[in-house]
CSV table of C-alpha atoms in Angstrom, one decimal:
chain,number,residue,atom,x,y,z
L,4,MET,CA,69.3,150.9,83.3
L,5,LEU,CA,69.8,148.1,85.8
L,6,LYS,CA,69.7,148.5,89.5
L,7,ILE,CA,71.8,145.8,91.3
L,8,THR,CA,72.8,145.1,95.0
L,9,GLN,CA,76.3,144.3,95.4
L,10,LEU,CA,77.4,142.7,98.8
L,11,LEU,CA,80.6,143.4,100.6
L,12,VAL,CA,81.0,141.0,103.4
L,13,ASP,CA,83.8,141.0,106.2
L,14,LEU,CA,83.8,137.5,108.0
L,15,TYR,CA,85.5,137.2,111.4
L,16,GLY,CA,86.5,134.0,113.4
L,17,CYS,CA,85.6,131.7,110.5
L,18,GLU,CA,86.1,128.1,111.6
L,19,ALA,CA,86.7,126.9,107.9
L,20,ASP,CA,90.2,126.1,106.8
L,21,LEU,CA,90.8,129.5,105.1
L,22,ASP,CA,94.0,128.3,103.4
L,23,ASP,CA,92.3,125.7,101.6
L,24,GLU,CA,92.0,127.0,98.0
L,25,GLY,CA,90.0,124.0,96.6
L,26,PHE,CA,87.6,124.2,99.5
L,27,LEU,CA,87.1,128.1,98.9
L,28,LEU,CA,86.9,127.3,95.2
L,29,ASP,CA,84.3,125.0,95.6
L,30,ALA,CA,82.3,127.3,98.0
L,31,LEU,CA,82.3,130.1,95.3
L,32,GLU,CA,81.4,127.7,92.7
L,33,ARG,CA,78.4,126.3,94.5
L,34,ALA,CA,77.3,130.0,95.4
L,35,SER,CA,77.5,131.0,91.9
L,36,GLU,CA,75.3,127.8,90.8
L,37,ALA,CA,72.8,128.6,93.7
L,38,VAL,CA,72.3,132.1,92.2
L,39,GLY,CA,71.9,130.8,88.7
L,40,SER,CA,75.0,132.8,87.3
L,41,THR,CA,77.2,131.5,84.6
L,42,ILE,CA,81.1,131.1,85.4
L,43,MET,CA,83.6,132.1,83.0
L,44,ARG,CA,86.8,132.0,84.5
L,45,ARG,CA,88.0,130.4,88.1
L,46,ILE,CA,91.1,131.9,89.4
L,47,THR,CA,92.8,131.0,92.4
L,48,GLN,CA,96.0,132.5,93.9
L,49,ARG,CA,98.1,131.7,96.9
L,50,PHE,CA,99.9,134.0,99.0
L,51,SER,CA,103.2,133.1,101.1
L,52,PRO,CA,103.2,132.1,103.9
L,53,VAL,CA,99.4,131.7,104.3
L,54,GLY,CA,96.5,133.3,102.5
L,55,VAL,CA,94.3,132.8,99.1
L,56,SER,CA,92.5,134.9,96.6
L,57,VAL,CA,89.8,133.2,94.5
L,58,ILE,CA,88.0,135.0,92.0
L,59,LEU,CA,85.0,133.6,89.6
L,60,ILE,CA,84.4,135.9,86.7
L,61,LEU,CA,81.0,135.5,85.6
L,62,ALA,CA,78.9,136.2,82.9
L,63,GLU,CA,77.3,138.6,85.4
L,64,THR,CA,80.4,140.3,86.6
L,65,HIS,CA,82.3,138.6,89.9
L,66,LEU,CA,82.6,136.8,93.1
L,67,SER,CA,85.6,137.0,95.1
L,68,VAL,CA,86.9,136.0,98.6
L,69,HIS,CA,90.3,137.1,99.9
L,70,THR,CA,91.5,135.3,103.1
L,71,TRP,CA,93.8,135.9,106.1
L,72,PRO,CA,93.8,132.6,107.8
L,73,GLU,CA,96.1,133.8,110.4
L,74,HIS,CA,93.4,136.4,111.5
L,75,GLY,CA,90.4,133.8,110.8
L,76,TYR,CA,89.3,136.8,108.5
L,77,ALA,CA,87.7,136.7,104.7
L,78,ALA,CA,86.5,139.2,102.8
L,79,VAL,CA,83.8,138.4,100.3
L,80,ASP,CA,82.6,140.4,97.6
L,81,VAL,CA,79.2,139.3,95.6
L,82,PHE,CA,78.7,141.4,92.5
L,83,ILE,CA,76.3,139.8,90.1
L,84,CYS,CA,74.5,141.9,87.3
L,85,GLY,CA,70.8,140.3,86.7
L,86,GLU,CA,67.8,141.3,87.4
L,87,GLU,CA,66.6,138.1,88.9
L,88,LYS,CA,69.7,137.2,90.9
L,89,ASP,CA,69.7,137.4,94.4
L,90,PRO,CA,73.2,138.1,95.8
L,91,ASN,CA,72.1,137.1,99.3
L,92,VAL,CA,71.5,133.6,97.9
L,93,ALA,CA,75.3,133.4,96.9
L,94,TRP,CA,76.4,134.9,100.4
L,95,GLY,CA,74.3,132.5,102.2
L,96,VAL,CA,76.1,129.4,100.6
L,97,ILE,CA,79.4,131.0,101.4
L,98,ARG,CA,78.6,131.9,105.0
L,99,GLU,CA,77.5,128.1,105.5
L,100,ALA,CA,80.7,127.1,103.9
L,101,LEU,CA,83.3,129.4,106.0
L,102,LYS,CA,81.2,129.5,109.1
L,103,PRO,CA,82.2,133.0,110.6
L,104,GLU,CA,81.8,133.6,114.4
L,105,SER,CA,80.5,137.0,113.3
L,106,PHE,CA,80.3,139.1,110.2
L,107,GLU,CA,79.5,142.5,108.7
L,108,THR,CA,77.6,143.2,105.6
L,109,LYS,CA,77.5,146.0,103.4
L,110,GLU,CA,74.8,146.4,100.7
L,111,ILE,CA,75.5,148.7,97.8
L,112,THR,CA,73.0,149.7,95.2
L,113,ARG,CA,74.9,150.2,91.6
L,114,THR,CA,72.9,151.7,88.7
L,115,ILE,CA,74.4,149.5,85.6
L,116,GLY,CA,73.8,150.8,81.9
L,117,GLU,CA,73.6,154.1,80.2
L,118,SER,CA,74.7,157.5,80.5
L,119,ARG,CA,72.5,159.2,83.4
L,120,LYS,CA,72.9,162.5,82.1
G,13,MET,CA,92.8,145.5,112.7
G,14,LEU,CA,93.1,147.4,109.7
G,15,LYS,CA,90.4,149.7,108.3
G,16,ILE,CA,90.6,150.5,104.5
G,17,THR,CA,88.6,152.3,102.1
G,18,GLN,CA,87.0,150.3,99.0
G,19,LEU,CA,86.0,152.3,96.0
G,20,LEU,CA,83.0,151.2,94.0
G,21,VAL,CA,82.5,153.6,90.7
G,22,ASP,CA,79.8,153.4,88.0
G,23,LEU,CA,81.5,155.2,84.9
G,24,TYR,CA,78.6,156.6,82.3
G,25,GLY,CA,79.2,157.8,79.0
G,26,CYS,CA,82.9,156.7,78.6
G,27,GLU,CA,84.9,158.3,75.7
G,28,ALA,CA,87.3,155.5,75.8
G,29,ASP,CA,87.2,152.2,74.0
G,30,LEU,CA,85.6,150.0,76.3
G,31,ASP,CA,85.8,147.0,74.2
G,32,ASP,CA,89.7,147.1,74.0
G,33,GLU,CA,91.0,144.7,76.7
G,34,GLY,CA,94.7,145.6,76.1
G,35,PHE,CA,93.8,149.2,76.8
G,36,LEU,CA,91.7,148.3,79.8
G,37,LEU,CA,94.4,146.0,81.4
G,38,ASP,CA,97.2,149.0,80.7
G,39,ALA,CA,95.0,151.5,82.5
G,40,LEU,CA,94.5,149.1,85.4
G,41,GLU,CA,98.1,148.2,85.5
G,42,ARG,CA,99.1,151.8,85.6
G,43,ALA,CA,96.6,152.5,88.3
G,44,SER,CA,97.9,149.8,90.6
G,45,GLU,CA,101.6,151.1,89.9
G,46,ALA,CA,100.3,154.5,90.9
G,47,VAL,CA,99.2,153.3,94.4
G,48,GLY,CA,102.2,151.4,95.1
G,49,SER,CA,100.5,148.0,95.0
G,50,THR,CA,102.0,144.6,93.7
G,51,ILE,CA,100.4,142.8,90.7
G,52,MET,CA,100.1,139.0,91.4
G,53,ARG,CA,97.8,138.1,88.2
G,54,ARG,CA,96.5,139.6,85.4
G,55,ILE,CA,93.1,138.2,84.1
G,56,THR,CA,91.2,139.5,81.0
G,57,GLN,CA,88.2,138.1,79.8
G,58,ARG,CA,86.0,138.9,76.6
G,59,PHE,CA,82.3,138.5,76.2
G,60,SER,CA,80.2,138.2,73.0
G,61,PRO,CA,79.5,140.2,71.2
G,62,VAL,CA,81.2,142.9,73.1
G,63,GLY,CA,82.3,143.6,76.7
G,64,VAL,CA,85.4,142.9,78.6
G,65,SER,CA,86.1,142.2,82.4
G,66,VAL,CA,89.7,142.7,83.6
G,67,ILE,CA,90.8,141.9,87.1
G,68,LEU,CA,94.5,142.2,88.6
G,69,ILE,CA,94.9,140.2,91.8
G,70,LEU,CA,97.1,142.3,93.9
G,71,ALA,CA,99.4,141.3,97.0
G,72,GLU,CA,96.8,143.8,98.6
G,73,THR,CA,93.5,142.2,97.3
G,74,HIS,CA,92.0,143.4,93.8
G,75,LEU,CA,91.3,146.0,91.0
G,76,SER,CA,88.6,145.2,88.6
G,77,VAL,CA,86.7,146.8,85.5
G,78,HIS,CA,84.0,145.1,83.9
G,79,THR,CA,82.5,147.2,80.8
G,80,TRP,CA,79.4,147.4,78.7
G,81,PRO,CA,80.4,149.2,75.6
G,82,GLU,CA,77.1,149.5,74.0
G,83,HIS,CA,76.0,151.6,76.9
G,84,GLY,CA,79.5,153.5,77.5
G,85,TYR,CA,79.4,152.0,81.0
G,86,ALA,CA,82.1,150.5,83.1
G,87,ALA,CA,81.9,149.1,86.9
G,88,VAL,CA,85.3,149.7,88.6
G,89,ASP,CA,86.0,148.4,92.1
G,90,VAL,CA,89.2,149.4,93.8
G,91,PHE,CA,89.9,147.1,96.9
G,92,ILE,CA,93.3,147.5,98.0
G,93,CYS,CA,94.3,146.6,101.8
G,94,GLY,CA,97.2,148.5,102.9
G,95,GLU,CA,97.6,151.2,105.5
G,96,GLU,CA,99.5,153.8,103.4
G,97,LYS,CA,97.4,152.7,99.9
G,98,ASP,CA,95.0,155.6,98.8
G,99,PRO,CA,92.3,154.0,96.5
G,100,ASN,CA,91.8,157.6,95.0
G,101,VAL,CA,94.8,157.6,93.6
G,102,ALA,CA,94.2,154.4,91.5
G,103,TRP,CA,90.7,155.6,90.7
G,104,GLY,CA,92.4,159.0,89.5
G,105,VAL,CA,94.4,157.1,86.9
G,106,ILE,CA,91.5,155.0,85.8
G,107,ARG,CA,89.1,158.0,85.4
G,108,GLU,CA,91.9,159.7,83.5
G,109,ALA,CA,91.8,156.5,81.1
G,110,LEU,CA,88.1,155.7,80.6
G,111,LYS,CA,87.1,159.5,80.1
G,112,PRO,CA,83.6,159.0,81.6
G,113,GLU,CA,81.2,162.0,81.0
G,114,SER,CA,79.6,161.2,84.9
G,115,PHE,CA,80.2,158.9,87.4
G,116,GLU,CA,79.0,157.8,90.9
G,117,THR,CA,81.5,156.7,93.5
G,118,LYS,CA,80.8,154.6,96.7
G,119,GLU,CA,83.3,154.5,99.5
G,120,ILE,CA,82.7,151.5,101.9
G,121,THR,CA,84.9,151.3,104.9
G,122,ARG,CA,85.9,147.6,105.8
G,123,THR,CA,87.7,146.2,108.7
G,124,ILE,CA,90.3,143.7,107.8
G,125,GLY,CA,91.6,141.4,110.7
G,126,GLU,CA,91.1,139.8,114.0
G,127,SER,CA,87.5,138.8,115.3
G,128,ARG,CA,85.6,141.6,116.7
G,129,LYS,CA,84.1,139.8,119.6
């Protein structure tokens, strides 16, 4: 059994361009690198007229961002399974990139592994 | 501003074949359909020797499952933005498919939208 912390962050009033998928992908890749995780897949999806979803599938689960540029809002999930991987390191890189005016972080502890019968 | 509920569920002792990506994709598609959301992208990723990640990017954010078949364990995230979309409907379909012996659900409220300054 492995206890991990998943971070769910709501970012408000972002200064960064939330409609730029290349920029968002780069931010997530740098976040993944900072925490020492392995990227398996990179997925970007544009919405009309604006909005982007970027998801990295990691060897250690996933990193995702969904943006609503018209509201300056982004939803970030940092779900990294690995005993020595600190999700706050990844979140720090994303925060630096997206430059939110304010944000709300929720830390959730999950227990990964065998049945707990 | 929109308040939504995100579900994070840890499933233990699953009876279903957690190494079958076609089955997992089908379960997530049926969950998405049951809640009335729109699938934009389907991503499946196999791990060696076992394990699968499946993510659906929805018009309303995402549905994901990551499995550890060797432990009978799966991690499900139901993140669906939409005022009349009940994430418990999607979770019900996934629960029915994966047949966990036990599970632990965490409900997180997120506020999507404008800056809350």
